[in-house]
mmCIF file of C-alpha atoms in Angstrom:
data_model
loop_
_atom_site.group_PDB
_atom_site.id
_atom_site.type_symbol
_atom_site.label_atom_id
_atom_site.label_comp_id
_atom_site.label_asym_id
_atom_site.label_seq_id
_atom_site.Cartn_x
_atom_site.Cartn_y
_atom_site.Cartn_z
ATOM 1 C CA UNK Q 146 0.000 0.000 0.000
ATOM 2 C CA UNK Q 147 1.500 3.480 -0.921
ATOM 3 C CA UNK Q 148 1.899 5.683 1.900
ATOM 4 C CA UNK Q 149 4.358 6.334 4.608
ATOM 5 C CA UNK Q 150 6.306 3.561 6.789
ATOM 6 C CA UNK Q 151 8.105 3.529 10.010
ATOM 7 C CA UNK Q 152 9.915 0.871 11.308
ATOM 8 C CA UNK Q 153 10.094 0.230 14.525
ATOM 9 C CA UNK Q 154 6.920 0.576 15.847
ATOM 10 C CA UNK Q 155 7.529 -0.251 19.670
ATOM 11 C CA UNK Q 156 11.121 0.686 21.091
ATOM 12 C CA UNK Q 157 12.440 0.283 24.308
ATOM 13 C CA UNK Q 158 16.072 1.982 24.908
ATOM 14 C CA UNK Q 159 18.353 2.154 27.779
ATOM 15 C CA UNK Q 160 19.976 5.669 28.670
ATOM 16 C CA UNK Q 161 23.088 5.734 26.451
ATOM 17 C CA UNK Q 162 22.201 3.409 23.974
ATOM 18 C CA UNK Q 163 21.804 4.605 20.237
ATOM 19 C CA UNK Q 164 19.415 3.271 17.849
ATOM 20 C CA UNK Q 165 17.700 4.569 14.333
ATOM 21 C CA UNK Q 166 14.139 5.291 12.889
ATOM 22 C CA UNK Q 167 13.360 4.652 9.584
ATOM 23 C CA UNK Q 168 10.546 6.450 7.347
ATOM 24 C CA UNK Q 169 10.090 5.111 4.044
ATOM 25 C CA UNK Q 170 7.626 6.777 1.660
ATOM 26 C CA UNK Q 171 6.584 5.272 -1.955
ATOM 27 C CA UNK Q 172 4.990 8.691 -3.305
ATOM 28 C CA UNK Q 173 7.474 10.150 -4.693
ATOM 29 C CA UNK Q 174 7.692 13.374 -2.383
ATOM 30 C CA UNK Q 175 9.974 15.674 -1.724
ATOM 31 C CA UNK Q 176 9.939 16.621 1.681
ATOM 32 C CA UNK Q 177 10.023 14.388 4.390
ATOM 33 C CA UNK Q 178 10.180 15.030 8.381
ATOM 34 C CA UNK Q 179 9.985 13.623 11.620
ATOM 35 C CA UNK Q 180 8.105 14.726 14.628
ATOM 36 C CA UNK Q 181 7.713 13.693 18.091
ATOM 37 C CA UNK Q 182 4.630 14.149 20.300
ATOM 38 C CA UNK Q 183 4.356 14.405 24.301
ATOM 39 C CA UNK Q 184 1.464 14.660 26.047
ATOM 40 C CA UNK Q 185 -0.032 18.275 25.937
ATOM 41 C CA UNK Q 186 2.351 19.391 23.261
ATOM 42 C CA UNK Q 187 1.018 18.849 20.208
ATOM 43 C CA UNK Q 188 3.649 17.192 17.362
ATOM 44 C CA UNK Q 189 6.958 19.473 17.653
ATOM 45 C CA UNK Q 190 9.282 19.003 14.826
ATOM 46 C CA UNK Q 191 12.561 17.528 14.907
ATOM 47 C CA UNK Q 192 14.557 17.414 11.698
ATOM 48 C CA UNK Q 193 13.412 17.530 7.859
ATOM 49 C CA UNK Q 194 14.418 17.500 4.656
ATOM 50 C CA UNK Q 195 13.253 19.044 1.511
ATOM 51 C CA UNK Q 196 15.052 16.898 -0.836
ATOM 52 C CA UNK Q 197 17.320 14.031 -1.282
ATOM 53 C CA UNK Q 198 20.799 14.747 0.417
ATOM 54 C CA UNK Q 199 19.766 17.398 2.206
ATOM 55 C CA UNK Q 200 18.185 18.480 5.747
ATOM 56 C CA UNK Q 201 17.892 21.388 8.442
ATOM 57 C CA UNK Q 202 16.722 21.607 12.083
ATOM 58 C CA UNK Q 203 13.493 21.970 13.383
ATOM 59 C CA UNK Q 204 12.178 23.435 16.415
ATOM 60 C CA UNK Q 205 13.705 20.804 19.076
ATOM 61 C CA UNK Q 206 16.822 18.971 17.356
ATOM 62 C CA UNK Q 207 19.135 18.786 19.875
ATOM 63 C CA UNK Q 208 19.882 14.827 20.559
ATOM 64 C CA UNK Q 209 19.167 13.741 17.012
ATOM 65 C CA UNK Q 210 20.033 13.077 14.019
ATOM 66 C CA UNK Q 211 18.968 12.328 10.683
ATOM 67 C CA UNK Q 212 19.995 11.768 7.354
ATOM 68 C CA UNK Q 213 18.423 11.278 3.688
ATOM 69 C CA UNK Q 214 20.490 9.335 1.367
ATOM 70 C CA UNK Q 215 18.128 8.175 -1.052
ATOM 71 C CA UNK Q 216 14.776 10.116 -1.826
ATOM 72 C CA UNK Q 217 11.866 8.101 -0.261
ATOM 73 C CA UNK Q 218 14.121 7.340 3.149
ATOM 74 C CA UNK Q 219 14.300 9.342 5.675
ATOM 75 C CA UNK Q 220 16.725 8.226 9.527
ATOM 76 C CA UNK Q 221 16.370 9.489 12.970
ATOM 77 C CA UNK Q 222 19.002 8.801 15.133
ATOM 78 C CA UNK Q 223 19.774 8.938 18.553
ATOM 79 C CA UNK Q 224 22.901 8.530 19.145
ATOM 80 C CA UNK Q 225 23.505 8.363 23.131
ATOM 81 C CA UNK Q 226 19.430 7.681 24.171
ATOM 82 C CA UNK Q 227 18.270 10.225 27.198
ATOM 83 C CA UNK Q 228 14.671 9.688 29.333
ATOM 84 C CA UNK Q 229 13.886 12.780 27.929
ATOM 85 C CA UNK Q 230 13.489 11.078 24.555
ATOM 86 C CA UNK Q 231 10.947 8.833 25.247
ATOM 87 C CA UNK Q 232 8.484 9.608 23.486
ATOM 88 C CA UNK Q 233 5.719 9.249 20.059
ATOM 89 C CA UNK Q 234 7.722 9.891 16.592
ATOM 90 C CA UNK Q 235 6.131 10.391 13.627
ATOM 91 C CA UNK Q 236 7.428 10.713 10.078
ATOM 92 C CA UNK Q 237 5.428 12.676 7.642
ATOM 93 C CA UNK Q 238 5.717 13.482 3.796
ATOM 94 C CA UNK Q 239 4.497 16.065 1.177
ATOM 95 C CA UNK Q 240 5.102 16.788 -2.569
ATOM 96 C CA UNK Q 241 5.669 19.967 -4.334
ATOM 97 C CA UNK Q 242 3.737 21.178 -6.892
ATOM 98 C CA UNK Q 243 0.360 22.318 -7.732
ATOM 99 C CA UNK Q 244 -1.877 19.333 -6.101
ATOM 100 C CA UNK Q 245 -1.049 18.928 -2.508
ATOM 101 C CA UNK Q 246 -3.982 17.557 -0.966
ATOM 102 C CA UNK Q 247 -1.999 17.219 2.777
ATOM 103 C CA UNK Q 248 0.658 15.371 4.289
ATOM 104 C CA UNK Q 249 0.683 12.092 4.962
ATOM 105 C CA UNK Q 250 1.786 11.042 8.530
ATOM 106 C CA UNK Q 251 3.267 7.150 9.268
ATOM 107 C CA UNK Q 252 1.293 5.336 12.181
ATOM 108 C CA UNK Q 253 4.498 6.177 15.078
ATOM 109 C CA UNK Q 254 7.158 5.188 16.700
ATOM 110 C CA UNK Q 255 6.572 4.382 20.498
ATOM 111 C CA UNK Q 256 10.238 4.782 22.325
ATOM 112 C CA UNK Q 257 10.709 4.425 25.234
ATOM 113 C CA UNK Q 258 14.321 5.135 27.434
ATOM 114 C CA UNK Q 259 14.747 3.777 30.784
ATOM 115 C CA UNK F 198 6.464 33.940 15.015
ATOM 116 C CA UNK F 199 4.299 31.308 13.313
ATOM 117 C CA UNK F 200 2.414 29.702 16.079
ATOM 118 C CA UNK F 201 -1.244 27.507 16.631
ATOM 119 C CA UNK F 202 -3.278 27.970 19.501
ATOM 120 C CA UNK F 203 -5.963 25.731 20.598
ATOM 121 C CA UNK F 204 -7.314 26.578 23.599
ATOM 122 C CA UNK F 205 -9.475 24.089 24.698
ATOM 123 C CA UNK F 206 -7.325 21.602 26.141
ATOM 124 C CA UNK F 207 -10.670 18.732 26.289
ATOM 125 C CA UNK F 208 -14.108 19.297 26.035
ATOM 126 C CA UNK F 209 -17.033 16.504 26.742
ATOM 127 C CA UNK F 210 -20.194 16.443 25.352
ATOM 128 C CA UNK F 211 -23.362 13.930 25.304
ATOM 129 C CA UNK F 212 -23.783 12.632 21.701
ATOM 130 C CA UNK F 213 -25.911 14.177 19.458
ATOM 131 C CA UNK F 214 -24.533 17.865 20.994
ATOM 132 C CA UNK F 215 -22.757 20.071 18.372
ATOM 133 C CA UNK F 216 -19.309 20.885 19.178
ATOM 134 C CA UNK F 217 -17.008 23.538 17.893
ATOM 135 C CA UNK F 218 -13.502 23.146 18.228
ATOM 136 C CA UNK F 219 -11.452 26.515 17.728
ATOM 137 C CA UNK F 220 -8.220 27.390 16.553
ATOM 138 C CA UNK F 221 -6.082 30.824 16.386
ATOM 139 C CA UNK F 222 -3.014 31.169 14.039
ATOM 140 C CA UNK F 223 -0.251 33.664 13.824
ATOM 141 C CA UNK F 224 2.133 33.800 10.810
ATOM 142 C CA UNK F 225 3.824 36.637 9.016
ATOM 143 C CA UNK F 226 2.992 34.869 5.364
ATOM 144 C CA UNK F 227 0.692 36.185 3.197
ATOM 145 C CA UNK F 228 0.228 32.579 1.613
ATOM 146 C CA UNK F 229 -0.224 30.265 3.582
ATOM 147 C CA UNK F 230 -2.012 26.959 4.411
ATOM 148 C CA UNK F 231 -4.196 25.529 7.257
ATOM 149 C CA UNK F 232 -5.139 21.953 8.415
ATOM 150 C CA UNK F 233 -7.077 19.885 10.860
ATOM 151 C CA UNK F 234 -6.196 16.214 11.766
ATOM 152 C CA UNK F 235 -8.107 14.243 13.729
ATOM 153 C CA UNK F 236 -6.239 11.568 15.887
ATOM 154 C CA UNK F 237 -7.693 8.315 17.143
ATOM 155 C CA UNK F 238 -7.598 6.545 20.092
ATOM 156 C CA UNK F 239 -5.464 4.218 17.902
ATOM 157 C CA UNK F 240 -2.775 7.043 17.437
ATOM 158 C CA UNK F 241 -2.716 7.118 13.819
ATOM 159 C CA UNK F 242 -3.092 11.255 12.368
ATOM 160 C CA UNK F 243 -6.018 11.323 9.867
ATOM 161 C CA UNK F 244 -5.963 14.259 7.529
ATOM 162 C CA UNK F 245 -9.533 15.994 7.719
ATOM 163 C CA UNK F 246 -9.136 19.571 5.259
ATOM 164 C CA UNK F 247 -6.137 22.002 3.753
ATOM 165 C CA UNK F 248 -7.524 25.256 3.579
ATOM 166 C CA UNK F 249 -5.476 28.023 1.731
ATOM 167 C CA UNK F 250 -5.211 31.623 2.882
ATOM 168 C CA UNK F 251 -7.043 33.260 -0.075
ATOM 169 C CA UNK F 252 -10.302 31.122 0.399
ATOM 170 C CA UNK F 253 -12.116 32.176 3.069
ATOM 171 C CA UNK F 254 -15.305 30.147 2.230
ATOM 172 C CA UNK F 255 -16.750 27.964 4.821
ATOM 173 C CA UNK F 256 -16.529 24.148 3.974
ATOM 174 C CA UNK F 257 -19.080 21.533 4.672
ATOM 175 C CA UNK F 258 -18.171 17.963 4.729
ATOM 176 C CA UNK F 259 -21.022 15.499 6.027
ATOM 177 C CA UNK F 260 -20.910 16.556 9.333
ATOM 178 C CA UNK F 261 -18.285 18.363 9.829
ATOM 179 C CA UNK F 262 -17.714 22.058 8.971
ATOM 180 C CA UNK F 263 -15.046 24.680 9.130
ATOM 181 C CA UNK F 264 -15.113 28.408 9.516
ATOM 182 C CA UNK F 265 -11.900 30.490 8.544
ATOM 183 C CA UNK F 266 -11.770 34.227 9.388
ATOM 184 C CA UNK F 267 -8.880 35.623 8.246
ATOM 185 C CA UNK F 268 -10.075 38.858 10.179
ATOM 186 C CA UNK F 269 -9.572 37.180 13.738
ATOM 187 C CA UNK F 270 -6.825 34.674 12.381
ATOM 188 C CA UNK F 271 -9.420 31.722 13.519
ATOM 189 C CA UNK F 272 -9.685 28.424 11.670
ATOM 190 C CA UNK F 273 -12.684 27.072 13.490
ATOM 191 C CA UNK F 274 -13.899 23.318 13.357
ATOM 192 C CA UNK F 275 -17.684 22.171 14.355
ATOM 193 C CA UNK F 276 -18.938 18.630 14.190
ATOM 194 C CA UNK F 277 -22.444 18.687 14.080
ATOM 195 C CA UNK F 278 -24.702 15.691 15.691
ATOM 196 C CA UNK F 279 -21.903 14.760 17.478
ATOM 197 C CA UNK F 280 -20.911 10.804 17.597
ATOM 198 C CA UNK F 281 -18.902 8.252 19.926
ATOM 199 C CA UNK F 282 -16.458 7.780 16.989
ATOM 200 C CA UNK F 283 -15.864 11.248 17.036
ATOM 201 C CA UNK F 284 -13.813 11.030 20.153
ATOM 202 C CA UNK F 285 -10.257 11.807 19.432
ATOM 203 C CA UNK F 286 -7.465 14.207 19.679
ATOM 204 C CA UNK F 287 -8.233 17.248 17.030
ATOM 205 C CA UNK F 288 -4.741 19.221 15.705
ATOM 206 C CA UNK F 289 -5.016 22.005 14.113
ATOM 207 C CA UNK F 290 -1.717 23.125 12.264
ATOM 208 C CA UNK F 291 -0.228 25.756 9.920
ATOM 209 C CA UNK F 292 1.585 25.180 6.990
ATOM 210 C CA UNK F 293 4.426 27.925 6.470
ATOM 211 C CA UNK F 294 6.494 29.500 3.608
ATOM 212 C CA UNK F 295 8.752 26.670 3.628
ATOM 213 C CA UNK F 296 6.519 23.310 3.580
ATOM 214 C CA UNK F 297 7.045 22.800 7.666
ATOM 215 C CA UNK F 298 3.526 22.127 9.816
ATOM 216 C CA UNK F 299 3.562 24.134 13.006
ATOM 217 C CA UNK F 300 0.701 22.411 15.362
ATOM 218 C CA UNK F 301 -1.477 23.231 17.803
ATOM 219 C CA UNK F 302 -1.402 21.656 21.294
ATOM 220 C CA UNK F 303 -4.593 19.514 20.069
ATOM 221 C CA UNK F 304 -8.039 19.529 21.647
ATOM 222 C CA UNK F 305 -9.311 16.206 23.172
ATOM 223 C CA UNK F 306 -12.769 15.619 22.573
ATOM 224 C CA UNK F 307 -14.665 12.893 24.600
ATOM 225 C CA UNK F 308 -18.056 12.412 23.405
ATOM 226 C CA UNK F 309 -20.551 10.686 25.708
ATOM 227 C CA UNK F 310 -22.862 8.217 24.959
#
């Protein structure tokens, strides 16, 4: 089924350990981007990308990482896990262009670091 | 600053009840774009509308409805009839100049049977 993929979908970390998200998206799109979601607070985002081989920071990037390679993947990584990072993750895509109908979110990550 | 507002942190009603859901935007963009997802008890985010800056007509959609006043920067949802299916966390988010969503806090709405 076309749409967006994220792999894991249940995590469980220790403090200090590192691990990585993958999104994979078979539409095609251009911009890719993962958020994270705590209670109360809504889906902040992380780290995105508006095309293949490149990214920028969001609004809370400190502690991750991320990288696009190849156009329909998109890594999160965590390189030295915190409690802080447990948390809901989310990967979402859009295309460009003229026909945009809204962006299409993956069903989450659950992490948890203990 | 771009930023979404939704005030109502939860709101409970008896089914049947109409419910309005609000939302207040800021942004600096003249074009721009707002949403509303609706989020499941299962967690998944379900796109519900895109609205774009220059149409301010009201959409219907079954029961659901949106009002957009660009005048008071509000992006108002309403679910009319309301049903237990309909209980859910509602986002309402901003699209800006350069393709990033900016979300509201989201509005939990627990509908009663």
């Amino acid at each position: 089924n076309a749409g967006v993929t994220q792999t894991p979908k249940f995590r469980v970390l220790k403090t200090g350990q590192s691990m990585t998200l993958l999104c994979a998206q078979d539409m095609n799109h251009e911009y890719m981007y993962w958020y994270r979601q705590d209670p109360g607070m809504g889906l902040r985002l992380i780290h995105y990308s508006v095309g293949e081989g490149t990214t920028a920071k969001g609004e809370v990037p400190d502690g991750y990482n991320v990288s696009r390679l190849k156009k329909q993947n998109f890594l999160l990584g965590l390189e030295s896990a915190a409690p802080s990072q447990t948390s809901v993750y989310f990967c979402a895509s859009v295309g460009s262009g003229p026909i945009n109908y809204g962006y299409t979110f993956g069903s989450g990550t659950r992490l948890t670091v203990v | 600053a771009q930023k979404v507002t939704q005030a109502q942190t939860e709101i409970s009603v008896v089914e049947k009840e109409d419910v309005t859901l609000d939302c207040v935007y800021e942004t600096r963009d003249t074009t721009y774009y707002l949403f509303w997802y609706k989020q499941p008890p299962s967690g998944e985010l379900v796109f519900l509308i895109r609205r774009n800056s220059f149409d301010e007509q009201n959409e219907i959609s079954g029961r659901y409805s949106w009002n957009f006043q660009k005048s008071t920067s509000s992006f108002n949802f309403t679910i009319t009839a309301s049903q237990v299916v309909d209980s859910a966390v509602y986002f309402c988010a901003l699209e800006d100049s350069s393709y990033k969503l900016i979300f509201g806090s989201g509005t939990r709405l627990l509908v009663r049977p």
